[in-house]
Every structure is written in structure tokens, then in C-alpha cells.
Tab-separated table of C-alpha atoms in Angstrom:
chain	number	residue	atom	x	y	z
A	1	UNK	CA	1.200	-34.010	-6.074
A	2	UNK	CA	-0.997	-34.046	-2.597
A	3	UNK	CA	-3.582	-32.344	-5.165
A	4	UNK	CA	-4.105	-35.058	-6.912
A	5	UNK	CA	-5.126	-37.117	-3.911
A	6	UNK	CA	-7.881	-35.794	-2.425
A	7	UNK	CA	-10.528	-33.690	-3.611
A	8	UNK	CA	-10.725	-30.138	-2.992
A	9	UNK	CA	-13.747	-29.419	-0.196
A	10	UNK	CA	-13.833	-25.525	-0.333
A	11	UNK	CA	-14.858	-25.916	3.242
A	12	UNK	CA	-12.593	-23.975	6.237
A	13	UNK	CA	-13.578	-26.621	8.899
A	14	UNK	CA	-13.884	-29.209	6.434
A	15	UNK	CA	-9.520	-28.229	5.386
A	16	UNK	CA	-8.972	-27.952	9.209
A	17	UNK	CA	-10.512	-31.413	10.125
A	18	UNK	CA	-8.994	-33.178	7.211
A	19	UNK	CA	-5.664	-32.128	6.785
A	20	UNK	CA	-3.427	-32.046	9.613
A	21	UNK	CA	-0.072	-31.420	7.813
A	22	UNK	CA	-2.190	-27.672	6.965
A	23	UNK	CA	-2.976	-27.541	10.700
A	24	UNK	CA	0.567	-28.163	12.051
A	25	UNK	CA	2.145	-24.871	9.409
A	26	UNK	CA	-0.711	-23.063	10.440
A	27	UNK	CA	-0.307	-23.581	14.166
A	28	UNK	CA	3.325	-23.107	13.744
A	29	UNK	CA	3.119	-19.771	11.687
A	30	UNK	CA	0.733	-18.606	14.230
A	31	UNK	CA	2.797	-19.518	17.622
A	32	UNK	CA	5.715	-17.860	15.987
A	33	UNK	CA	3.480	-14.371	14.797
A	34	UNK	CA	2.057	-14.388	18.371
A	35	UNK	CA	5.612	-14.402	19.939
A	36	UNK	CA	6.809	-11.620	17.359
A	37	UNK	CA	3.922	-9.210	18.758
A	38	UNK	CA	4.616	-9.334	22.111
A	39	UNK	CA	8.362	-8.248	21.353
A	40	UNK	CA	7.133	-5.787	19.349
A	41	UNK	CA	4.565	-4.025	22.053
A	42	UNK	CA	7.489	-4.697	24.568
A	43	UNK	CA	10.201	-3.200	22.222
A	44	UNK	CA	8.054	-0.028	20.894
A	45	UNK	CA	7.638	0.604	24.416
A	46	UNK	CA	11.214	0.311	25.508
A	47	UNK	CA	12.793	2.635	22.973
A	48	UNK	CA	10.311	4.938	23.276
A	49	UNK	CA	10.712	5.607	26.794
A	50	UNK	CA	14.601	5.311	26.748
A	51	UNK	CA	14.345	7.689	24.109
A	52	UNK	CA	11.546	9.836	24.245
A	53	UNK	CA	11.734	10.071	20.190
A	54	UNK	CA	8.920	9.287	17.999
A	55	UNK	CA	12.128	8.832	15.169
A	56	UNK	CA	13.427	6.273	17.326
A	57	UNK	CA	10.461	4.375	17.830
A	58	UNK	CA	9.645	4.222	13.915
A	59	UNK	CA	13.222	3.191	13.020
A	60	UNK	CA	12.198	-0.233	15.302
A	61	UNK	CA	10.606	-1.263	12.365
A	62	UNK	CA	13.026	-0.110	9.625
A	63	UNK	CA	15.546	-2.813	11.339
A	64	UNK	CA	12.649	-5.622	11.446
A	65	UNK	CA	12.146	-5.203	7.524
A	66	UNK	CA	15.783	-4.453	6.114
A	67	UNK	CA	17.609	-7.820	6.512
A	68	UNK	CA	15.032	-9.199	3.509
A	69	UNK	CA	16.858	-6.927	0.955
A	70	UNK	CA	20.455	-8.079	1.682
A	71	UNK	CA	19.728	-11.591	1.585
A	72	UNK	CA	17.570	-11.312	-1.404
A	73	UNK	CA	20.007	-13.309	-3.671
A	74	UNK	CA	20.618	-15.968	-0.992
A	75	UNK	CA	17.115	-16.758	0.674
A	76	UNK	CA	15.122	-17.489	-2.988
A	77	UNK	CA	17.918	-20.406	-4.387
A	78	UNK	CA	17.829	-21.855	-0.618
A	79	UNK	CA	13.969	-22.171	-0.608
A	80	UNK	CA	13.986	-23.707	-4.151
A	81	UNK	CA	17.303	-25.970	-3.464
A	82	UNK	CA	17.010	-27.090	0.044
A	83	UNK	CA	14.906	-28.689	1.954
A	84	UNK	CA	12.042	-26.228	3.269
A	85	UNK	CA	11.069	-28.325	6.316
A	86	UNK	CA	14.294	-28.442	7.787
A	87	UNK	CA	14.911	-24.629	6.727
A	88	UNK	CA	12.314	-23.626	8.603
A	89	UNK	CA	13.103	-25.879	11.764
A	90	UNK	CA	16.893	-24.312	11.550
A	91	UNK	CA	15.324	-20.645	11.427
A	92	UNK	CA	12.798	-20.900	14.503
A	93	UNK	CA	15.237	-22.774	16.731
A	94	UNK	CA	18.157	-20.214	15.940
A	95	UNK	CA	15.522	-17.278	16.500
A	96	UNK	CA	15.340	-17.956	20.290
A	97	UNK	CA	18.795	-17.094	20.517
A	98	UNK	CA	18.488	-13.197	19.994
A	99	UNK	CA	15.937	-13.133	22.212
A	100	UNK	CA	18.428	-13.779	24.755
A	101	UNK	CA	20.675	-10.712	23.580
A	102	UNK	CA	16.679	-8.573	23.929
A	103	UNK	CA	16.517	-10.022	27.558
A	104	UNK	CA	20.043	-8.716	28.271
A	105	UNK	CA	19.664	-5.110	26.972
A	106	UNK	CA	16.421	-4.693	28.393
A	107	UNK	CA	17.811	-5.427	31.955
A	108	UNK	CA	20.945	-2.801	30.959
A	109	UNK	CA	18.708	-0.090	28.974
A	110	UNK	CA	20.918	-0.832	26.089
A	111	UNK	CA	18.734	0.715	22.899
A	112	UNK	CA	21.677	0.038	20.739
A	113	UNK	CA	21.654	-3.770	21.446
A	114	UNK	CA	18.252	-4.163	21.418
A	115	UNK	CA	18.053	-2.969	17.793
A	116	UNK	CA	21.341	-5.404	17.076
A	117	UNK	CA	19.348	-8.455	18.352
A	118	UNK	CA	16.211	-7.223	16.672
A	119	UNK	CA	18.379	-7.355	13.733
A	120	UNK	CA	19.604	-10.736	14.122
A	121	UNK	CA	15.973	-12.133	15.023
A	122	UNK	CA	15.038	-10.761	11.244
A	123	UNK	CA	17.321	-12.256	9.769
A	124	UNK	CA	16.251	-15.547	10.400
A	125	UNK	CA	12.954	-14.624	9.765
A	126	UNK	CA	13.680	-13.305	6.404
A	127	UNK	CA	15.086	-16.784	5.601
A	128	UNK	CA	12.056	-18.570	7.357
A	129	UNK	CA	8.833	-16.232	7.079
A	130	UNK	CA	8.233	-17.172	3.001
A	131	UNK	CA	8.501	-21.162	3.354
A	132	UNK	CA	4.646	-20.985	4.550
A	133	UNK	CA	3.205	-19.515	1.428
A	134	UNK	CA	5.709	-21.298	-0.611
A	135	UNK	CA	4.841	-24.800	0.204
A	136	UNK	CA	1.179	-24.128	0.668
A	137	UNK	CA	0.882	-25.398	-3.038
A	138	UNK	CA	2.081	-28.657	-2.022
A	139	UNK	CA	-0.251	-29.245	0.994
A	140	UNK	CA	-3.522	-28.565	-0.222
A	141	UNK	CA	-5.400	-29.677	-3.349
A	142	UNK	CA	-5.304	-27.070	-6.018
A	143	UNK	CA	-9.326	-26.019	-5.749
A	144	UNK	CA	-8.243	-25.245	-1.782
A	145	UNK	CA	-5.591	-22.839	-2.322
A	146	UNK	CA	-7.195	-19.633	-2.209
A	147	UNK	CA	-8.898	-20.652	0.875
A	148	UNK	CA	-5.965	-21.934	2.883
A	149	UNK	CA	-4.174	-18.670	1.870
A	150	UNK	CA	-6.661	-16.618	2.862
A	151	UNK	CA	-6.806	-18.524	6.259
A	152	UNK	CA	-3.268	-18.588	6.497
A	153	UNK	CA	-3.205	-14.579	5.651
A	154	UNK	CA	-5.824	-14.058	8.544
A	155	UNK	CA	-3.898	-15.829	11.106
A	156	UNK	CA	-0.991	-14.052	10.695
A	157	UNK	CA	-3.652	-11.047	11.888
A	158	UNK	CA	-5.191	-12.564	14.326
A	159	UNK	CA	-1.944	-13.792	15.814
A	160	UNK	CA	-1.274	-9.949	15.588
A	161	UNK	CA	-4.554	-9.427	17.541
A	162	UNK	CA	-3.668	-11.938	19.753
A	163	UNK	CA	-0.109	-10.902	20.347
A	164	UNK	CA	-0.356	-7.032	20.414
A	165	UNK	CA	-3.783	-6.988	23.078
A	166	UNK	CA	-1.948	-9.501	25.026
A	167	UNK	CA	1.711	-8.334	24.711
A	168	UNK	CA	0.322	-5.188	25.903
A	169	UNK	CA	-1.254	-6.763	28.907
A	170	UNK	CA	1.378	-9.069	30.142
A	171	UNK	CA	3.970	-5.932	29.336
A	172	UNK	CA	1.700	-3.899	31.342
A	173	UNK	CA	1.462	-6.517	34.852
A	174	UNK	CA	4.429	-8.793	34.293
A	175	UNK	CA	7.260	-6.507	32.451
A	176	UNK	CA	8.760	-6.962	29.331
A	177	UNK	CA	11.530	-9.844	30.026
A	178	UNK	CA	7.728	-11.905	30.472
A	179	UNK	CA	6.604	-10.939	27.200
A	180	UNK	CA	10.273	-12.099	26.049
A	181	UNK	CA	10.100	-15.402	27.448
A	182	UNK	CA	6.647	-16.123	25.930
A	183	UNK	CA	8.943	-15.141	22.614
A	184	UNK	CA	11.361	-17.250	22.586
A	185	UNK	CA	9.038	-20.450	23.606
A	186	UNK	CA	6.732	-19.792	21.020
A	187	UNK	CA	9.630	-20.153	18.298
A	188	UNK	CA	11.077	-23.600	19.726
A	189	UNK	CA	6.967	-25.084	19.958
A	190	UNK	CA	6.602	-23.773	16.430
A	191	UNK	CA	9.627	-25.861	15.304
A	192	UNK	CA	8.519	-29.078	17.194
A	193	UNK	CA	4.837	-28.517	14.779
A	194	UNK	CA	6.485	-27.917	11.589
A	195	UNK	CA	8.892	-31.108	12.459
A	196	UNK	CA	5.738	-32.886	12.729
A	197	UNK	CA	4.831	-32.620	9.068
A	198	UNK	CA	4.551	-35.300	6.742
A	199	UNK	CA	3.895	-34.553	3.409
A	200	UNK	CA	7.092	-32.795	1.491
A	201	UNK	CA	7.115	-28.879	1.458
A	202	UNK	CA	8.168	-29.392	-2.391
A	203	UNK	CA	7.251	-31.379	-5.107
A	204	UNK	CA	11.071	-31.337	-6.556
A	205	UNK	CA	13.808	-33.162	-4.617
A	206	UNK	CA	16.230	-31.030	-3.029
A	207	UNK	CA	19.237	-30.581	-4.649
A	208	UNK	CA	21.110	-28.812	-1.905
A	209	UNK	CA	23.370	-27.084	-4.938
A	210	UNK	CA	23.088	-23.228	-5.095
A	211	UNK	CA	23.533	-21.398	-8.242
A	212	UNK	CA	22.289	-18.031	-7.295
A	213	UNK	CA	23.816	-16.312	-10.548
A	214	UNK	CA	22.308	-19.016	-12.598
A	215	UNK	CA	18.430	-18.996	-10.399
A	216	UNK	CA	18.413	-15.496	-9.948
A	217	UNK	CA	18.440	-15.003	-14.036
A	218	UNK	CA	16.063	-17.766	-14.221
A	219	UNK	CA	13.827	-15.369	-12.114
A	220	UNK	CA	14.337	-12.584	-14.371
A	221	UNK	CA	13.373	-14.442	-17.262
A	222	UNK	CA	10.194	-16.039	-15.864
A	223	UNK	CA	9.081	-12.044	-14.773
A	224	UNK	CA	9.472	-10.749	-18.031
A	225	UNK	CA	7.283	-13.573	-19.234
A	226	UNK	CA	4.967	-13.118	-17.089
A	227	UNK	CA	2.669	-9.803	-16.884
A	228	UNK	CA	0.167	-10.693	-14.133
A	229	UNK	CA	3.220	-11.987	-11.769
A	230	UNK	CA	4.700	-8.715	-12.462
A	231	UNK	CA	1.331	-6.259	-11.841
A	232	UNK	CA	1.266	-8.638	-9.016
A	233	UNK	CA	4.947	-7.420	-7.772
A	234	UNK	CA	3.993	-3.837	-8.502
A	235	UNK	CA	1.004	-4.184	-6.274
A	236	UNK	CA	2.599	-6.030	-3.244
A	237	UNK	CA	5.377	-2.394	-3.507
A	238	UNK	CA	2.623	0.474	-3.556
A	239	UNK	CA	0.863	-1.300	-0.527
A	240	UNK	CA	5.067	-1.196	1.386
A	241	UNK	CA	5.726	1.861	-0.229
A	242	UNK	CA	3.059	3.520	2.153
A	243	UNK	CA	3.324	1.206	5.007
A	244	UNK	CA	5.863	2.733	6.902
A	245	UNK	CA	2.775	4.781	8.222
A	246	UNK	CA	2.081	1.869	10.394
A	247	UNK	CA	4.984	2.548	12.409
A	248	UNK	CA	3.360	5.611	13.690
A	249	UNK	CA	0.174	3.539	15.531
A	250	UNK	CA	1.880	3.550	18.672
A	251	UNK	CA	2.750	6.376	18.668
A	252	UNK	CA	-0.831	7.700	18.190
A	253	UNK	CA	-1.405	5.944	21.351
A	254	UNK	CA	1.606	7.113	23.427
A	255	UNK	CA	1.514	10.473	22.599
A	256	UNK	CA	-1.546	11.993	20.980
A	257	UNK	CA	-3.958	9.682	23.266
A	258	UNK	CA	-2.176	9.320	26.110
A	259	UNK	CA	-2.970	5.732	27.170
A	260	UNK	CA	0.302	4.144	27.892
A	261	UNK	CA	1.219	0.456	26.867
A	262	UNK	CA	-1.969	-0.850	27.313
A	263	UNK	CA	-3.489	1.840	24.630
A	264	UNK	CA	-0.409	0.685	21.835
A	265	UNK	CA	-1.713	-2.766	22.381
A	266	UNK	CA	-5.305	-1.991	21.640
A	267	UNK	CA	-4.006	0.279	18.507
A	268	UNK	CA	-2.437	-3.351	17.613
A	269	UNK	CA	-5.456	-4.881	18.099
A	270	UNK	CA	-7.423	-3.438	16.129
A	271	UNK	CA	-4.848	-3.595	13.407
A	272	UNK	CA	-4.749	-7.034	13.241
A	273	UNK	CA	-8.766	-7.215	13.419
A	274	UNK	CA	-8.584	-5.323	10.561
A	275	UNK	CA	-5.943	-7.233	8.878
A	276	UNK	CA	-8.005	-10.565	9.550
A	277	UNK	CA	-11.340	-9.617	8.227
A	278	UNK	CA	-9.364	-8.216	4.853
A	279	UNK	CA	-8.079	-11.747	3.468
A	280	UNK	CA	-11.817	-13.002	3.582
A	281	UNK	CA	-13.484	-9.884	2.537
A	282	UNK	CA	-10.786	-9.306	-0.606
A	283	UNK	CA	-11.572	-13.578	-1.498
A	284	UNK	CA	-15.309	-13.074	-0.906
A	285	UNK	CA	-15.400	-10.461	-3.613
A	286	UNK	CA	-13.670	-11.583	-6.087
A	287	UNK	CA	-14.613	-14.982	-5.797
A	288	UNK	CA	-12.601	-17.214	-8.832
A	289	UNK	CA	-12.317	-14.278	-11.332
A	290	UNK	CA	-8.504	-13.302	-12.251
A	291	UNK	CA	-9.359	-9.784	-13.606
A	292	UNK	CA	-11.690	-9.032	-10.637
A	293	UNK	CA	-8.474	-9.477	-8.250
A	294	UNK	CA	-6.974	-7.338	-9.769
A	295	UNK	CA	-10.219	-4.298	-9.262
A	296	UNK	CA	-10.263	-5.291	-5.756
A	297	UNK	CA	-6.822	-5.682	-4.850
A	298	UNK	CA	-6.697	-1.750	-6.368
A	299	UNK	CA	-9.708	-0.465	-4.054
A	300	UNK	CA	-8.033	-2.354	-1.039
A	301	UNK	CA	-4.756	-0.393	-1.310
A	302	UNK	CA	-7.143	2.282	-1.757
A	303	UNK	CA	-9.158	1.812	1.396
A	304	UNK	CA	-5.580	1.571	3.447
A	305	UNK	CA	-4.941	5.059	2.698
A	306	UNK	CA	-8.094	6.111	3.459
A	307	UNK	CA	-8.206	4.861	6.818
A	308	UNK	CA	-5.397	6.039	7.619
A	309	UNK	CA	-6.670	9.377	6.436
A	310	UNK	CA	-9.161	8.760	8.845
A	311	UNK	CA	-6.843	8.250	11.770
A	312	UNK	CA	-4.918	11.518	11.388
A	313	UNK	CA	-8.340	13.357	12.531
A	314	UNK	CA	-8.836	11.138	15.750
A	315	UNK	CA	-9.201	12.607	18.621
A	316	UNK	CA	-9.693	9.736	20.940
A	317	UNK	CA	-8.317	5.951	21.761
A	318	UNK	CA	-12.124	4.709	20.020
A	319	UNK	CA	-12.186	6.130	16.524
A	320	UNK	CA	-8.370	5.934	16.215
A	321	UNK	CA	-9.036	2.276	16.525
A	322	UNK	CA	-12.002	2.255	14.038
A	323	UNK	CA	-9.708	4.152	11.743
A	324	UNK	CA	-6.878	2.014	12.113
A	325	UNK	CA	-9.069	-1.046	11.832
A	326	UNK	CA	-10.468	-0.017	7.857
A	327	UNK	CA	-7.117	0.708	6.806
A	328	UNK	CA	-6.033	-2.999	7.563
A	329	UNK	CA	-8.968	-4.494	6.286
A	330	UNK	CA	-7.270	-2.984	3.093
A	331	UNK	CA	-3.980	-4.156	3.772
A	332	UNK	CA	-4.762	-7.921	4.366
A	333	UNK	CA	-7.106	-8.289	0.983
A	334	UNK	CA	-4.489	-6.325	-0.900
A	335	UNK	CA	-1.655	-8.938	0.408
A	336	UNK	CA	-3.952	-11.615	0.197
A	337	UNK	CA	-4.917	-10.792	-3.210
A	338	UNK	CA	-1.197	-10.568	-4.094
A	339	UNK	CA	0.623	-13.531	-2.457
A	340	UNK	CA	-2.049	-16.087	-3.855
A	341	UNK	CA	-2.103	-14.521	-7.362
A	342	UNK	CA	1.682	-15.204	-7.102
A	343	UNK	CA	0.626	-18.969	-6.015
A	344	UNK	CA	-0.997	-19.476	-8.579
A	345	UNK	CA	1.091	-18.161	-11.044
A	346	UNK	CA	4.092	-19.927	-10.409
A	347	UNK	CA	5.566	-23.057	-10.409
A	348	UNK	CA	7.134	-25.112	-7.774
A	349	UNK	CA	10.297	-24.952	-8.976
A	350	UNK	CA	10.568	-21.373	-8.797
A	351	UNK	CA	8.084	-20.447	-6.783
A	352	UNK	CA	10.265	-19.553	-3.739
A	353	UNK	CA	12.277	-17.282	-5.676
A	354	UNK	CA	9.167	-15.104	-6.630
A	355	UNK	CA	7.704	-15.567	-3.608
A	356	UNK	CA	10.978	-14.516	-1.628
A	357	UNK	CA	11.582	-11.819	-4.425
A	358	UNK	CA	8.162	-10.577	-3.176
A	359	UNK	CA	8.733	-10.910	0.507
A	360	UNK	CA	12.287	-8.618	-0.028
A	361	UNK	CA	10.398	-6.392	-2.432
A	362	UNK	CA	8.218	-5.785	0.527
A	363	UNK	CA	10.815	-5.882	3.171
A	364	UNK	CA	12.850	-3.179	1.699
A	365	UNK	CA	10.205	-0.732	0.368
A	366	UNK	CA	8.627	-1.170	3.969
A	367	UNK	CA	12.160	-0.328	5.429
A	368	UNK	CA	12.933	2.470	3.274
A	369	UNK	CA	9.341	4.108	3.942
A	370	UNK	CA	10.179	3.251	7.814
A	371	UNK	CA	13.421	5.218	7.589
A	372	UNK	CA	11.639	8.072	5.747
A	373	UNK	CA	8.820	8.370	8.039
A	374	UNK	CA	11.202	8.387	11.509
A	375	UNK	CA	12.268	11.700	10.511
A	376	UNK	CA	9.171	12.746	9.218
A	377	UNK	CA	6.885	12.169	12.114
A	378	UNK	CA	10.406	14.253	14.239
A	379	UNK	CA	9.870	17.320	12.200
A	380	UNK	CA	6.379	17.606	10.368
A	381	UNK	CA	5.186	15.629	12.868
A	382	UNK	CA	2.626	12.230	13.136
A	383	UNK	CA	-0.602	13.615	11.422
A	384	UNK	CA	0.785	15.401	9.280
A	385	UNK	CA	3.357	12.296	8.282
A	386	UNK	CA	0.136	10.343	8.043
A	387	UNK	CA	-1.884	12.476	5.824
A	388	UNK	CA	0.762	12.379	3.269
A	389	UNK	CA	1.139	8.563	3.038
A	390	UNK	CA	-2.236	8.117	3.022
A	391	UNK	CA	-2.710	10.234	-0.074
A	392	UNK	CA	0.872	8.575	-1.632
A	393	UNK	CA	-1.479	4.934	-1.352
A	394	UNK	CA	-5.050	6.473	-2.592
A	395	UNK	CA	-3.036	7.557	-5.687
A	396	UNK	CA	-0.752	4.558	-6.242
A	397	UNK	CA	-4.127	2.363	-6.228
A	398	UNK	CA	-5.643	4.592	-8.829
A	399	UNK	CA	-2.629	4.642	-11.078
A	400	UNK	CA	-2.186	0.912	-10.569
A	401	UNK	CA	-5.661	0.016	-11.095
A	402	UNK	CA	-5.521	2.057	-14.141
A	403	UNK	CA	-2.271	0.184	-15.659
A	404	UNK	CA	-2.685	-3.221	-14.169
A	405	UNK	CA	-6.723	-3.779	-15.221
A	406	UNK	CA	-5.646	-3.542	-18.718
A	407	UNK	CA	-3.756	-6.556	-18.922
A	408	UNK	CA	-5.531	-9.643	-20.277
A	409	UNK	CA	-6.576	-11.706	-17.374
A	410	UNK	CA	-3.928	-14.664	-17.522
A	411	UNK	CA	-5.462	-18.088	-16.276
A	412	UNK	CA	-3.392	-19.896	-13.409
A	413	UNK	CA	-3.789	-23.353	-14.432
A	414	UNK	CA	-0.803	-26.432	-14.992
A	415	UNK	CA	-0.303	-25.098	-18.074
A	416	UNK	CA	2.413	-22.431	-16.753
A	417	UNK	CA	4.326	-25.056	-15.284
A	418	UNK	CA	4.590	-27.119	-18.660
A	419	UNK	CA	5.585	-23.529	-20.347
A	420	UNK	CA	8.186	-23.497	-17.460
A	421	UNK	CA	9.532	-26.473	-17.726
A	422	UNK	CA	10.124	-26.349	-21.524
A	423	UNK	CA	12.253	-23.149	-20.684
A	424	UNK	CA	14.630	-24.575	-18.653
């Protein structure tokens, strides 16, 4: 394994200068986040003005997170069975297409085919968006890992910073089909990167055979086996279970601050500031120790509701951006926290199935709480829709904490893959 051929530097810049294979995902994963955020700002904008329906304008996100539950049972056997480099390749390159379709309804005011392509976009990202964090393993030497995730974790935010301020911008003097276009380029450049790596995305050959009845039951049986992967699981759904209250940011900005596109691009900026400090702050504090991940992961679901708390009271563009900024810093430790516990937990062989069972997990919690909050924020309105999810997450954090900190700290070492392997 690459692991074993270099030694671990626990340097950032040191990992950046040395390993370009770690650049080239990274670069890629953040092209294609960048591109996603500047449809969003451009789409949130779109239906809400051709609808003039804060329901409307939440459900956006319902159909961005859905297509991971119905192609649970397919994605986790592909990432395990086929090759992950040319997966991903396949899924950026057929993204650009429904962008096309987003072009085309924008020019006819079509919401409903916006929302169709949006659907078709997610599907190929639900297929593509886990391959990052499950070859990361394979890339960087073990004593790395939590640092490359939490890098990888923070540029997914800061592409979010990066796409949101500017989506808004370029939306704002250019029009949407611009921010479109910027889309669609950023998924074929993201493609040519991960084309460009060398080292194998898995340490198992492919075997390009699919047994999903078969690897889905292996799944089962390695989560029942497992107690921290699980508490792990039941973390990464209380932080989605309350997350549909991010749907509501712009509409904080559209309709309780008044400040137009540009205003829902700086609420998504300061999200992803947030969400980019969080990965660092949740690995600075718990340093190496497995049943300190577990206290802070808790508090960081904890300090997401709280913000959020925070941002029901705001009265102005300034603090709801200071609010919205501490609730992300607990979303992106919490995820962090999560994802690499998961890492570290698992081995190759069936790490994309627990990784993708995570990913779905997420996707279809988030989408659920999206669909329950688009009628929510229509009839007990956006505070008020707020307040309660942010209590929902303050008490999921404490129950959590209070289950999930009494389970014997495992340790995440080789040994789980030699337990693994004597199972199958």
C-alpha cells in the first residue's frame, strides 16, 4: 500500500508539495464543488422568483439530496467492484450534460425542468461524490489521513465560499446561463485531473462483478460488528436530520433582509467559512484520541443548532452571517469527525459500501428534513422553522453524546482489516 512507501509528514504544505496524486483529487473535488455553487446561487434564485414560494425554494435541495437513497444498493458494490478512477471520470463528464437541460429551462422559465435536470445532475453525483473519501486511504500514508481529510473536508467549504460569493456575483452582472457555463467546465477540467492520477484508487483489483444481495449483507454484518462505525452512522443522521434548516439561508437573505442575489451569496459565504474552519478546529481538538472524537463531534452538532438559534433573532445581513458562520463551524468538525472515523474504521474492501451507506444515510435524512421544512417555513414560517430544528440538533447531540461516549474507544489500526478478512 502507498502507506508503506513513504513516511507520514503530518505537514499540510509538506502533503501538498509531495504528493501530487493528493493534489490532482483535491483540485478535482474542488473545481467540481465550485461549479455546484454557482448553480445553486443561480437556481435558488430562479425558482424563487418564478415562484415567489419560500416551499419551492427549499424543495431545490430536497431533489439535490434524494437520488443517494434510491441508488443506495447500486452505488456501494460499484465503488468496491469497479474501478474508482474511471467511475469518477464517467460521472463528471456525464454531469455536464444536465447542465445543458438547466441552460434550456432557464431561457424558457421552465421550474419543472430545471428541478428534472437538477435531478439528473445528482444522480451522477451520488455515484461520484464518495470515491474522494473512499480512496483517500490509498493515497496517503496512514499517519496522514486525518490531515488530508480534514483538508479535503475544508475544501469542499471553501469551494462553497468560493462558489456561493462568486456565483452570486457573476449571477448578479453576467446572468445565470454564465454561472452555468462556468458549471459545466468545471466538471469536464475536474475529469481531465482525476485522469491524471497515478497511484490506484484501491488496493484490491477490480473485479467488475456485482453482487449487491451478496455485498450489501456483507455490510450488514461488518455494522453489527462494529459499534464505533455504527455511533459513527448515528452521528453523520442527527447532523442531516436537522440540516434541512440550511435550505432556509437564502431565504433569510431574500426575504427577511432584503438584499437580493448578491445577499444569498454572502449568506453562502459565510457558510462555507464556517464549514472550512470546522474540519481543522474539530481535528485540532481532539488531536489522535478515539473517545475524544466522539465528545467533540457531540458539542459540534451541538454548536450547529445553536447557531442557527442564533440566526432566527437576526435582524440584519451582518449577524445573520456571524450566526450562520458558528453553526457551520459545527457542521464541518461534526462531518469531519464522522467521515474519517469511518476511514479509519474500515477496510478497503468495504470501505465504499460504508462510506456510500453514509453518504445515502445523509442524502436521504437531508432530503426528508428538506421536504419537511418547505412546508414548514410556508405555514409557520422561516424563524420559527428554524428555532425548532435548531433545538431538534442541541438535543440529538446531548442524547448522542450521552449513548455514544459510553462505548469503549475502539482503536483503528490494521488489525480490523485482518478481522475482516478472516470473515469473508
Amino acid at each position: 500500500m502507498f502507506s508503506a512507501c513513504r513516511r507520514p509528514s503530518g505537514n499540510l504544505v509538506a502533503l501538498l508539495r509531495d504528493n501530487a496524486d493528493f493534489r490532482r483529487l483535491l483540485g478535482a473535488c474542488v473545481l467540481s464543488r465550485t461549479g455546484d455553487w454557482f448553480t445553486y446561487v443561480a437556481l435558488s434564485s430562479f425558482i424563487y422568483n418564478h415562484t415567489e414560494s419560500p416551499g419551492w425554494t427549499a424543495l431545490l435541495f430536497a431533489v439535490d439530496s434524494l437520488p443517494g437513497m434510491m441508488l443506495f444498493p447500486l452505488i456501494g458494490p460499484l465503488s468496491d467492484r469497479f474501478d474508482r478512477q474511471r467511475l469518477r471520470i464517467a460521472c463528471d463528464l456525464g454531469s455536464a450534460f444536465p447542465v445543458v437541460g438547466l441552460l434550456i429551462a432557464f431561457h424558457i422559465g421552465s421550474v419543472t425542468l430545471a428541478l428534472g435536470c437538477l435531478a439528473a445532475r445528482s444522480v451522477f453525483a451520488a455515484v461520484s461524490a464518495p470515491i474522494p473519501e473512499v480512496a483517500l486511504p490509498n493515497l496517503v500514508a496512514s499517519g496522514e489521513l486525518s490531515l488530508a481529510q480534514t483538508m479535503l473536508g475544508s475544501v469542499y467549504s471553501a469551494s462553497l465560499v468560493v462558489g456561493a460569493g462568486l456565483g452570486g456575483v457573476v449571477s448578479a452582472a453576467w446572468g445565470a446561463s454564465a454561472t452555468l457555463l462556468i458549471d459545466g467546465a468545471s466538471f469536464v477540467v475536474s475529469a481531465l485531473l482525476v485522469a491524471r492520477i497515478k497511484r490506484p484508487l484501491s488496493s484490491a483489483a477490480a473485479t467488475r462483478r456485482l453482487r449487491i444481495r451478496a455485498d450489501t449483507a456483507e455490510l450488514w454484518r461488518f455494522l453489527r460488528t462494529t459499534p464505533i462505525a455504527t455511533a459513527l452512522l448515528w452521528l453523520t443522521a442527527g447532523l442531516r436530520l436537522c440540516y434541512g434548516m440550511v435550505a432556509l439561508l437564502p431565504l433569510y437573505a431574500l426575504d427577511r433582509f432584503h438584499v437580493g442575489d448578491a445577499g444569498a451569496g454572502a449568506m453562502y459565504l459565510a457558510q462555507g467559512l464556517g464549514a472550512v474552519l470546522g474540519p481543522f478546529a474539530g481535528g485540532w481538538l481532539t488531536a489522535s484520541s478515539a473517545r475524544r472524537r466522539l465528545y467533540v463531534a457531540a458539542v459540534a452538532l451541538a454548536v450547529f443548532g445553536l447557531g442557527y438559534l442564533l440566526l432566527a433573532h437576526a435582524s440584519s445581513l451582518a449577524t445573520g452571517m456571524t450566526a450562520a458562520a458558528l453553526g457551520h463551524i459545527g457542521v464541518g468538525a461534526c462531518s469531519m469527525l464522522a467521515i474519517n472515523g469511518l476511514q479509519l474504521a474500515t477496510p478497503d474492501a468495504i470501505r465504499g459500501r460504508v462510506l456510500v451507506f453514509a453518504f445515502s444515510l445523509s442524502s436521504t435524512i437531508q432530503g426528508a428534513s428538506m421536504l419537511v421544512v418547505a412546508p414548514m417555513a410556508a405555514t409557520v414560517g422561516v424563524a420559527d422553522t428554524t428555532r425548532i430544528l435548531g433545538v431538534l440538533a442541541v438535543t440529538y447531540a446531548i442524547t448522542w453524546s450521552i449513548w455514544a461516549t459510553r462505548i469503549r474507544a475502539t482503536r483503528f489500526d490494521a488489525d480490523r482489516e485482518d478481522t475482516f478478512k478472516t470473515r469473508r
